[in-house]
Amino acid sequence: MSQQMSQQPKKSPKTIYNFSAGPAMLPPTVMQAVRDEWLDWQNLGVSVVEVSHRSPEYAALMTQAEADLRVLLSIPDTYHVLWLGGAARMQFASIPLNFLAHGQQAGYWVTGTWSELALAEAQHLKKAYCIANAQDSGCAQIPPQSEWRFEDNTAYVYYTSNETVHGVRFAEVPKPTKNIPLIADMSSDILSEPFNINDFGLVFAGSQKNIAPPGLTIVIVHQDLLNTALDGPIPTMLDYRIQAAHQSLYATPPTFSCYMAAKMFSWIKAEGGVGVLQQRNHAKAQCLYDLIDASSLYHCPVEKPYRSWMNVRFNLRKPELEPLFLEQAARAGLRALKGHKQVGGVRASLYNAMPMEGVEALTNFMCDFARLQS
Ligand SMILES: *Cc1c(COP(=O)(O)O)cnc(C)c1O
C-alpha cells in the first residue's frame, strides 16, 4: 500500500450552516461536550437525563447555571430567576393571570407576530390594549414615541424586544411614561447583547433560539412585582409566586434543556461574555445587510434603525427566483433559510452560535447567485 493511501484522512463531513429560526443551532463545542458525557454524567454511570431533579448533582448544576446567568446579565438579588417548563407562549397567559387585577388593564406594543399573539392572549383572559401598532407599516419599523398611547389603570406594559418573524427590533428600551412595570419577551435576543435588567419588572425567554433545545422558559422577575401578584385564581403551575417559593422545583423541570442552558452559559463566559457577543452579532448582521443594500437583486423590507440583528429578513426582487435560491442554498450547505409562512421571503437567523464564517458562506453564495441571474 502506498504511503498516501494508508494515510488517507477520514473525509470530513461537508460543513452545514444552520440558519433555523428555532429550534436553532448550538455551538459545536457545546454539542460535542454533551455527546462526550451523554452516557456517563459526572462519573455517575448514568446520563444527565436519567438523574433526579432533586439529586445533589442536579442541584449543583442549577446553582452554577443560575450564578452564571446572573453574572452574564448582571442580575441583582432583587430579581428571582425561574426555570419553567413549557413554551414561551405559556407566559402570554401567565403574565396577565398573575398581574392583572379586576379593573386594571395592560398595554402592549404590537410590532409583529409575537406581540400580537401576546396581546390577543391577554385580551382573551383579562383586559388589555394596544399602545402602538406597527402592523400598519407592515412591521417595517417600530412606531415612534409620538404615536404611543397609554390608558388609565395600566398595571404593566409589554413589548417584544426582537420580533423573530418580522425581523424587527427595538433599538432602545421603550420606557413607559409613569412608573409602570415593564415586561419584555426576549425569546429571540436574550444574551445576544447586554441590557439593563433594572429597567424591567419581568423578562422572559424561551430557550430554543439563543439558549438550548426547547422546553425551558427562563423568567427573571423583580421581587416587588412578584409581591403584587394576585391571590388567584391562577393555575398553580402558572403561579410565579409558587414557582419562586419552590425554587422552580414545584414540578419536574425540563432537566435536559436546563443542563444545555448551563453548558451554553459556560460557553458564553468562555467566549468573553455578552458584550463580546454583541460586537460579533452586530458585525454578522451588518455584513449581511450591507450586501443586501448594495445588491439590485435582494431587498430588506425593514427600515434600517429597526432591523433585527438576530433574524435578517429579505426578499428577492424577482420573487419567482426564491424557490431556486432556497434550493441552491440548501445544496450549498446553507439550510433553513425559508422565511416564516406569514411573511414569506428569506430569513437568516444569526443567533449567538452562528459563526462569522456562516454569514460569509451565505454572502458568498448570495453574490454568486445574483451574478448568475443578472
Ligand atoms: C419563538 C418565539 C416565541 C414562541 O416560543 P414558543 O416556545 O414556541 O412558545 C415567543 N416569542 C418570541 C419573540 C419568539 O421568538
Short mmCIF file of C-alpha atoms and ligand atoms in Angstrom, two decimals:
data_model
loop_
_atom_site.label_atom_id
_atom_site.label_comp_id
_atom_site.label_asym_id
_atom_site.label_seq_id
_atom_site.Cartn_x
_atom_site.Cartn_y
_atom_site.Cartn_z
CA MET A 1 0.00 0.00 0.00
CA SER A 2 1.37 3.37 -0.86
CA GLN A 3 2.12 5.81 1.89
CA GLN A 4 -0.53 8.10 0.51
CA MET A 5 -3.29 5.52 0.65
CA SER A 6 -2.59 4.21 4.11
CA GLN A 7 -2.62 7.76 5.47
CA GLN A 8 -5.83 8.68 3.74
CA PRO A 9 -7.51 11.13 6.09
CA LYS A 10 -11.04 10.46 7.15
CA LYS A 11 -13.25 12.51 4.87
CA SER A 12 -14.65 15.34 6.95
CA PRO A 13 -18.39 15.87 6.50
CA LYS A 14 -19.49 18.88 4.49
CA THR A 15 -19.88 21.99 6.62
CA ILE A 16 -23.51 22.82 7.16
CA TYR A 17 -24.60 26.24 8.37
CA ASN A 18 -27.99 26.09 10.01
CA PHE A 19 -29.95 29.37 9.83
CA SER A 20 -33.05 27.94 11.54
CA ALA A 21 -35.11 30.47 13.50
CA GLY A 22 -35.76 27.93 16.21
CA PRO A 23 -35.07 25.38 17.48
CA ALA A 24 -31.77 26.82 16.36
CA MET A 25 -28.16 25.76 16.09
CA LEU A 26 -26.00 25.48 19.19
CA PRO A 27 -22.21 25.86 19.29
CA PRO A 28 -20.44 22.72 18.02
CA THR A 29 -18.17 22.65 21.08
CA VAL A 30 -21.25 22.56 23.32
CA MET A 31 -22.76 19.74 21.28
CA GLN A 32 -19.50 17.78 21.43
CA ALA A 33 -19.21 18.22 25.20
CA VAL A 34 -22.75 16.90 25.59
CA ARG A 35 -22.02 13.93 23.34
CA ASP A 36 -18.87 13.08 25.31
CA GLU A 37 -20.67 12.88 28.65
CA TRP A 38 -24.03 11.69 27.34
CA LEU A 39 -23.88 8.17 28.77
CA ASP A 40 -21.91 8.94 31.91
CA TRP A 41 -22.50 12.28 33.53
CA GLN A 42 -20.17 13.31 36.35
CA ASN A 43 -18.98 9.72 36.76
CA LEU A 44 -22.41 8.66 37.92
CA GLY A 45 -22.60 5.93 35.28
CA VAL A 46 -25.89 7.37 34.03
CA SER A 47 -26.92 10.18 31.72
CA VAL A 48 -27.87 13.65 32.93
CA VAL A 49 -31.40 12.92 31.66
CA GLU A 50 -31.62 9.92 33.99
CA VAL A 51 -30.96 11.62 37.32
CA SER A 52 -33.43 13.13 39.74
CA HIS A 53 -34.05 16.85 39.63
CA ARG A 54 -33.70 16.66 43.43
CA SER A 55 -30.28 14.98 43.38
CA PRO A 56 -27.27 16.90 44.75
CA GLU A 57 -25.59 16.74 41.33
CA TYR A 58 -28.52 18.37 39.59
CA ALA A 59 -28.87 20.94 42.36
CA ALA A 60 -25.20 21.85 41.95
CA LEU A 61 -25.66 22.15 38.19
CA MET A 62 -28.54 24.58 38.61
CA THR A 63 -26.80 26.60 41.31
CA GLN A 64 -23.91 27.11 38.90
CA ALA A 65 -26.22 27.83 35.95
CA GLU A 66 -28.08 30.50 37.85
CA ALA A 67 -24.87 32.06 39.16
CA ASP A 68 -23.50 32.19 35.60
CA LEU A 69 -26.68 33.72 34.19
CA ARG A 70 -26.70 36.35 36.95
CA VAL A 71 -23.12 37.29 36.10
CA LEU A 72 -23.71 37.31 32.33
CA LEU A 73 -26.75 39.60 32.61
CA SER A 74 -25.80 41.47 35.85
CA ILE A 75 -28.96 40.32 37.61
CA PRO A 76 -29.09 41.51 41.24
CA ASP A 77 -30.55 39.54 44.14
CA THR A 78 -33.73 41.61 43.99
CA TYR A 79 -34.73 39.50 40.99
CA HIS A 80 -35.86 35.89 41.03
CA VAL A 81 -34.78 33.61 38.19
CA LEU A 82 -37.36 30.94 37.39
CA TRP A 83 -36.64 27.86 35.26
CA LEU A 84 -40.04 26.85 33.93
CA GLY A 85 -41.21 24.06 31.70
CA GLY A 86 -43.38 24.83 28.74
CA ALA A 87 -43.17 27.02 25.69
CA ALA A 88 -42.52 30.76 25.79
CA ARG A 89 -46.15 31.29 24.81
CA MET A 90 -47.30 29.97 28.15
CA GLN A 91 -46.08 33.26 29.62
CA PHE A 92 -48.55 35.07 27.34
CA ALA A 93 -51.19 33.67 29.73
CA SER A 94 -49.18 33.62 32.97
CA ILE A 95 -48.39 37.34 32.86
CA PRO A 96 -51.98 38.66 32.77
CA LEU A 97 -53.15 35.91 35.14
CA ASN A 98 -50.54 36.92 37.73
CA PHE A 99 -50.53 40.68 37.38
CA LEU A 100 -53.86 41.97 36.02
CA ALA A 101 -56.44 42.60 38.72
CA HIS A 102 -60.08 43.33 38.05
CA GLY A 103 -60.44 46.96 36.94
CA GLN A 104 -56.87 47.10 35.65
CA GLN A 105 -55.58 46.71 32.13
CA ALA A 106 -52.25 46.18 30.40
CA GLY A 107 -50.69 47.95 27.43
CA TYR A 108 -48.92 46.12 24.60
CA TRP A 109 -46.70 47.37 21.80
CA VAL A 110 -47.72 45.35 18.75
CA THR A 111 -44.70 45.14 16.46
CA GLY A 112 -45.03 41.69 14.90
CA THR A 113 -46.42 38.20 15.25
CA TRP A 114 -45.28 37.50 18.79
CA SER A 115 -46.52 40.68 20.44
CA GLU A 116 -49.78 40.41 18.52
CA LEU A 117 -50.32 36.91 19.94
CA ALA A 118 -49.35 38.06 23.43
CA LEU A 119 -51.92 40.87 23.31
CA ALA A 120 -54.59 38.51 21.98
CA GLU A 121 -53.99 36.11 24.87
CA ALA A 122 -54.11 38.92 27.44
CA GLN A 123 -57.41 40.11 25.93
CA HIS A 124 -58.71 36.55 25.94
CA LEU A 125 -58.12 36.31 29.69
CA LYS A 126 -58.26 39.89 31.01
CA LYS A 127 -58.31 43.48 29.76
CA ALA A 128 -55.52 44.78 27.54
CA TYR A 129 -54.97 47.39 24.84
CA CYS A 130 -52.53 48.30 22.12
CA ILE A 131 -50.04 51.10 22.90
CA ALA A 132 -48.93 51.36 19.29
CA ASN A 133 -49.33 49.14 16.26
CA ALA A 134 -46.61 48.57 13.69
CA GLN A 135 -48.83 46.42 11.52
CA ASP A 136 -49.99 49.47 9.53
CA SER A 137 -46.41 49.76 8.29
CA GLY A 138 -46.20 46.00 7.63
CA CYS A 139 -43.96 45.86 10.70
CA ALA A 140 -41.21 47.59 8.74
CA GLN A 141 -40.48 49.86 11.72
CA ILE A 142 -41.22 50.44 15.40
CA PRO A 143 -43.88 53.19 15.74
CA PRO A 144 -42.34 56.45 17.01
CA GLN A 145 -42.89 57.52 20.59
CA SER A 146 -45.25 60.31 19.46
CA GLU A 147 -47.75 57.59 18.47
CA TRP A 148 -47.67 55.71 21.77
CA ARG A 149 -50.90 55.85 23.71
CA PHE A 150 -51.19 54.84 27.37
CA GLU A 151 -54.50 54.39 29.15
CA ASP A 152 -55.56 54.72 32.79
CA ASN A 153 -55.19 51.91 35.31
CA THR A 154 -52.37 50.28 33.40
CA ALA A 155 -50.86 47.56 35.58
CA TYR A 156 -47.93 46.84 33.25
CA VAL A 157 -46.70 47.49 29.73
CA TYR A 158 -45.33 44.78 27.49
CA TYR A 159 -43.19 44.56 24.38
CA THR A 160 -41.22 42.05 22.29
CA SER A 161 -37.63 43.21 22.02
CA ASN A 162 -36.96 41.25 18.83
CA GLU A 163 -39.74 40.11 16.51
CA THR A 164 -38.44 36.81 15.19
CA VAL A 165 -40.87 36.51 12.27
CA HIS A 166 -40.74 40.11 11.01
CA GLY A 167 -37.05 40.75 11.69
CA VAL A 168 -37.72 43.94 13.64
CA ARG A 169 -36.09 45.05 16.89
CA PHE A 170 -36.50 47.83 19.39
CA ALA A 171 -33.19 49.66 19.17
CA GLU A 172 -33.92 51.16 22.59
CA VAL A 173 -35.90 50.00 25.58
CA PRO A 174 -39.34 51.69 25.43
CA LYS A 175 -39.72 53.44 28.76
CA PRO A 176 -43.29 53.92 29.92
CA THR A 177 -44.25 57.44 30.92
CA LYS A 178 -45.11 56.72 34.53
CA ASN A 179 -43.62 54.25 36.94
CA ILE A 180 -45.39 51.32 35.33
CA PRO A 181 -43.62 47.92 35.37
CA LEU A 182 -42.13 46.99 32.02
CA ILE A 183 -42.32 43.40 30.78
CA ALA A 184 -40.37 42.05 27.81
CA ASP A 185 -40.43 38.92 25.70
CA MET A 186 -36.73 38.43 24.90
CA SER A 187 -37.12 34.92 23.49
CA SER A 188 -35.07 35.56 20.38
CA ASP A 189 -32.45 38.05 21.56
CA ILE A 190 -31.66 37.34 25.21
CA LEU A 191 -27.88 37.05 25.77
CA SER A 192 -27.17 38.49 22.31
CA GLU A 193 -26.35 41.92 23.75
CA PRO A 194 -26.27 43.44 27.24
CA PHE A 195 -29.37 45.11 28.67
CA ASN A 196 -30.13 46.76 31.99
CA ILE A 197 -32.37 44.39 33.94
CA ASN A 198 -33.20 47.22 36.34
CA ASP A 199 -35.41 48.75 33.62
CA PHE A 200 -37.70 45.74 33.86
CA GLY A 201 -40.26 44.22 36.16
CA LEU A 202 -40.13 40.93 34.29
CA VAL A 203 -38.23 39.48 31.36
CA PHE A 204 -38.79 36.05 29.86
CA ALA A 205 -37.28 33.95 27.10
CA GLY A 206 -38.00 30.56 25.63
CA SER A 207 -34.83 28.52 25.33
CA GLN A 208 -34.88 27.34 21.73
CA LYS A 209 -33.48 30.42 19.98
CA ASN A 210 -30.39 31.51 21.85
CA ILE A 211 -30.03 29.19 24.84
CA ALA A 212 -30.82 25.49 24.50
CA PRO A 213 -33.25 22.99 23.00
CA PRO A 214 -36.96 23.81 23.51
CA GLY A 215 -38.86 23.02 26.68
CA LEU A 216 -37.44 25.62 29.06
CA THR A 217 -38.57 29.19 29.57
CA ILE A 218 -36.49 31.43 31.81
CA VAL A 219 -38.38 34.13 33.71
CA ILE A 220 -36.50 36.91 35.51
CA VAL A 221 -38.87 38.81 37.79
CA HIS A 222 -38.32 41.61 40.31
CA GLN A 223 -39.41 40.78 43.85
CA ASP A 224 -41.54 43.96 44.07
CA LEU A 225 -43.54 42.98 41.01
CA LEU A 226 -43.84 39.42 42.31
CA ASN A 227 -45.26 40.80 45.55
CA THR A 228 -48.08 42.45 43.60
CA ALA A 229 -49.15 39.11 42.07
CA LEU A 230 -52.82 38.29 42.52
CA ASP A 231 -54.09 35.78 45.02
CA GLY A 232 -55.98 33.95 42.34
CA PRO A 233 -57.48 32.22 40.66
CA ILE A 234 -54.23 31.25 38.94
CA PRO A 235 -53.46 27.67 37.83
CA THR A 236 -50.81 26.52 40.29
CA MET A 237 -48.22 25.77 37.62
CA LEU A 238 -48.59 29.30 36.22
CA ASP A 239 -48.36 31.00 39.61
CA TYR A 240 -45.00 32.77 39.69
CA ARG A 241 -45.01 33.08 43.48
CA ILE A 242 -45.42 29.34 43.90
CA GLN A 243 -42.66 28.61 41.36
CA ALA A 244 -40.37 31.09 43.14
CA ALA A 245 -41.17 29.66 46.58
CA HIS A 246 -40.23 26.18 45.30
CA GLN A 247 -37.03 27.30 43.52
CA SER A 248 -38.67 26.21 40.23
CA LEU A 249 -38.94 22.62 41.51
CA TYR A 250 -42.66 22.61 42.23
CA ALA A 251 -42.98 20.12 39.36
CA THR A 252 -40.24 18.36 37.40
CA PRO A 253 -38.37 20.99 35.39
CA PRO A 254 -37.12 20.33 31.82
CA THR A 255 -33.82 18.98 33.10
CA PHE A 256 -32.17 18.35 29.75
CA SER A 257 -32.85 21.88 28.49
CA CYS A 258 -31.63 23.30 31.81
CA TYR A 259 -28.44 21.26 31.51
CA MET A 260 -27.92 22.51 27.96
CA ALA A 261 -28.57 26.08 29.11
CA ALA A 262 -25.88 25.64 31.76
CA LYS A 263 -23.47 24.47 29.07
CA MET A 264 -24.39 27.46 26.90
CA PHE A 265 -23.76 29.92 29.74
CA SER A 266 -20.28 28.39 30.28
CA TRP A 267 -19.64 28.78 26.57
CA ILE A 268 -20.70 32.44 26.60
CA LYS A 269 -18.44 33.09 29.59
CA ALA A 270 -15.52 31.42 27.80
CA GLU A 271 -16.18 33.50 24.67
CA GLY A 272 -15.77 36.66 26.77
CA GLY A 273 -19.32 37.44 27.83
CA VAL A 274 -22.37 39.11 26.38
CA GLY A 275 -20.51 42.30 25.38
CA VAL A 276 -18.18 40.30 23.12
CA LEU A 277 -21.15 38.50 21.58
CA GLN A 278 -22.87 41.84 20.98
CA GLN A 279 -19.95 43.06 18.87
CA ARG A 280 -19.85 39.80 16.98
CA ASN A 281 -23.60 39.76 16.42
CA HIS A 282 -23.58 43.33 15.15
CA ALA A 283 -20.75 42.56 12.74
CA LYS A 284 -22.54 39.45 11.46
CA ALA A 285 -25.82 41.24 10.83
CA GLN A 286 -24.09 44.29 9.31
CA CYS A 287 -22.17 42.08 6.88
CA LEU A 288 -25.41 40.60 5.57
CA TYR A 289 -27.39 43.87 5.50
CA ASP A 290 -24.54 45.61 3.65
CA LEU A 291 -24.65 43.01 0.94
CA ILE A 292 -28.44 43.22 0.67
CA ASP A 293 -28.41 47.03 0.46
CA ALA A 294 -25.68 47.04 -2.19
CA SER A 295 -27.48 44.49 -4.34
CA SER A 296 -30.06 45.02 -7.05
CA LEU A 297 -31.50 41.53 -6.52
CA TYR A 298 -32.00 41.47 -2.74
CA HIS A 299 -34.16 43.78 -0.70
CA CYS A 300 -34.76 44.14 3.05
CA PRO A 301 -38.30 45.32 3.84
CA VAL A 302 -37.38 46.58 7.33
CA GLU A 303 -36.26 50.18 7.84
CA LYS A 304 -32.63 50.50 8.86
CA PRO A 305 -32.85 51.61 12.52
CA TYR A 306 -35.22 48.75 13.36
CA ARG A 307 -33.53 45.84 11.62
CA SER A 308 -33.03 42.76 13.76
CA TRP A 309 -29.52 41.52 14.42
CA MET A 310 -30.83 38.03 15.10
CA ASN A 311 -33.27 37.42 12.24
CA VAL A 312 -32.30 39.02 8.95
CA ARG A 313 -35.31 39.07 6.68
CA PHE A 314 -35.05 39.79 2.97
CA ASN A 315 -36.76 39.24 -0.36
CA LEU A 316 -35.65 38.70 -3.92
CA ARG A 317 -36.82 41.45 -6.25
CA LYS A 318 -37.71 38.63 -8.63
CA PRO A 319 -39.87 36.56 -6.25
CA GLU A 320 -40.15 33.78 -8.80
CA LEU A 321 -36.46 33.07 -8.12
CA GLU A 322 -36.96 32.44 -4.40
CA PRO A 323 -37.58 28.67 -4.63
CA LEU A 324 -34.44 28.29 -6.75
CA PHE A 325 -32.47 30.46 -4.32
CA LEU A 326 -33.55 28.34 -1.35
CA GLU A 327 -32.92 25.06 -3.17
CA GLN A 328 -29.42 26.03 -4.29
CA ALA A 329 -28.60 27.45 -0.88
CA ALA A 330 -29.60 24.17 0.77
CA ARG A 331 -27.41 22.29 -1.69
CA ALA A 332 -24.52 24.58 -0.75
CA GLY A 333 -24.97 23.61 2.92
CA LEU A 334 -26.93 26.73 3.91
CA ARG A 335 -30.05 25.31 5.47
CA ALA A 336 -33.37 26.58 6.88
CA LEU A 337 -33.37 29.96 5.10
CA LYS A 338 -37.04 29.95 4.15
CA GLY A 339 -38.92 32.87 5.65
CA HIS A 340 -41.81 32.33 8.07
CA LYS A 341 -45.01 31.42 6.22
CA GLN A 342 -46.71 34.60 7.43
CA VAL A 343 -44.29 36.89 5.62
CA GLY A 344 -42.55 34.65 3.07
CA GLY A 345 -39.21 35.58 1.54
CA VAL A 346 -35.93 34.58 3.12
CA ARG A 347 -34.85 34.73 6.75
CA ALA A 348 -31.36 34.09 8.08
CA SER A 349 -31.27 33.65 11.84
CA LEU A 350 -27.89 34.63 13.25
CA TYR A 351 -28.08 33.74 16.92
CA ASN A 352 -25.04 33.60 19.19
CA ALA A 353 -23.95 30.19 17.94
CA MET A 354 -23.75 31.23 14.28
CA PRO A 355 -20.10 31.98 13.45
CA MET A 356 -19.00 34.76 11.11
CA GLU A 357 -17.86 32.01 8.72
CA GLY A 358 -21.51 31.00 8.30
CA VAL A 359 -22.50 34.55 7.37
CA GLU A 360 -19.59 34.77 4.93
CA ALA A 361 -20.62 31.47 3.35
CA LEU A 362 -24.11 32.90 2.93
CA THR A 363 -23.00 36.24 1.48
CA ASN A 364 -20.61 34.48 -0.92
CA PHE A 365 -23.44 32.28 -2.08
CA MET A 366 -25.75 35.29 -2.46
CA CYS A 367 -23.17 37.15 -4.58
CA ASP A 368 -22.67 34.14 -6.83
CA PHE A 369 -26.40 33.60 -7.17
CA ALA A 370 -27.03 37.26 -8.05
CA ARG A 371 -24.22 37.26 -10.62
CA LEU A 372 -25.65 34.19 -12.38
CA GLN A 373 -29.11 35.76 -12.56
CA SER A 374 -28.06 39.12 -13.99
C1 LIG B 1 -40.28 31.68 19.24
C2 LIG B 1 -40.85 32.82 19.97
C3 LIG B 1 -41.97 32.70 20.83
C4 LIG B 1 -42.72 31.41 20.99
O1 LIG B 1 -41.95 30.40 21.51
P1 LIG B 1 -42.67 29.04 21.97
O2 LIG B 1 -41.67 28.45 22.90
O3 LIG B 1 -42.92 28.24 20.73
O4 LIG B 1 -43.94 29.40 22.63
C5 LIG B 1 -42.39 33.80 21.51
N1 LIG B 1 -41.79 34.99 21.37
C6 LIG B 1 -40.73 35.16 20.55
C7 LIG B 1 -40.09 36.51 20.45
C8 LIG B 1 -40.23 34.08 19.83
O5 LIG B 1 -39.17 34.24 19.02
#
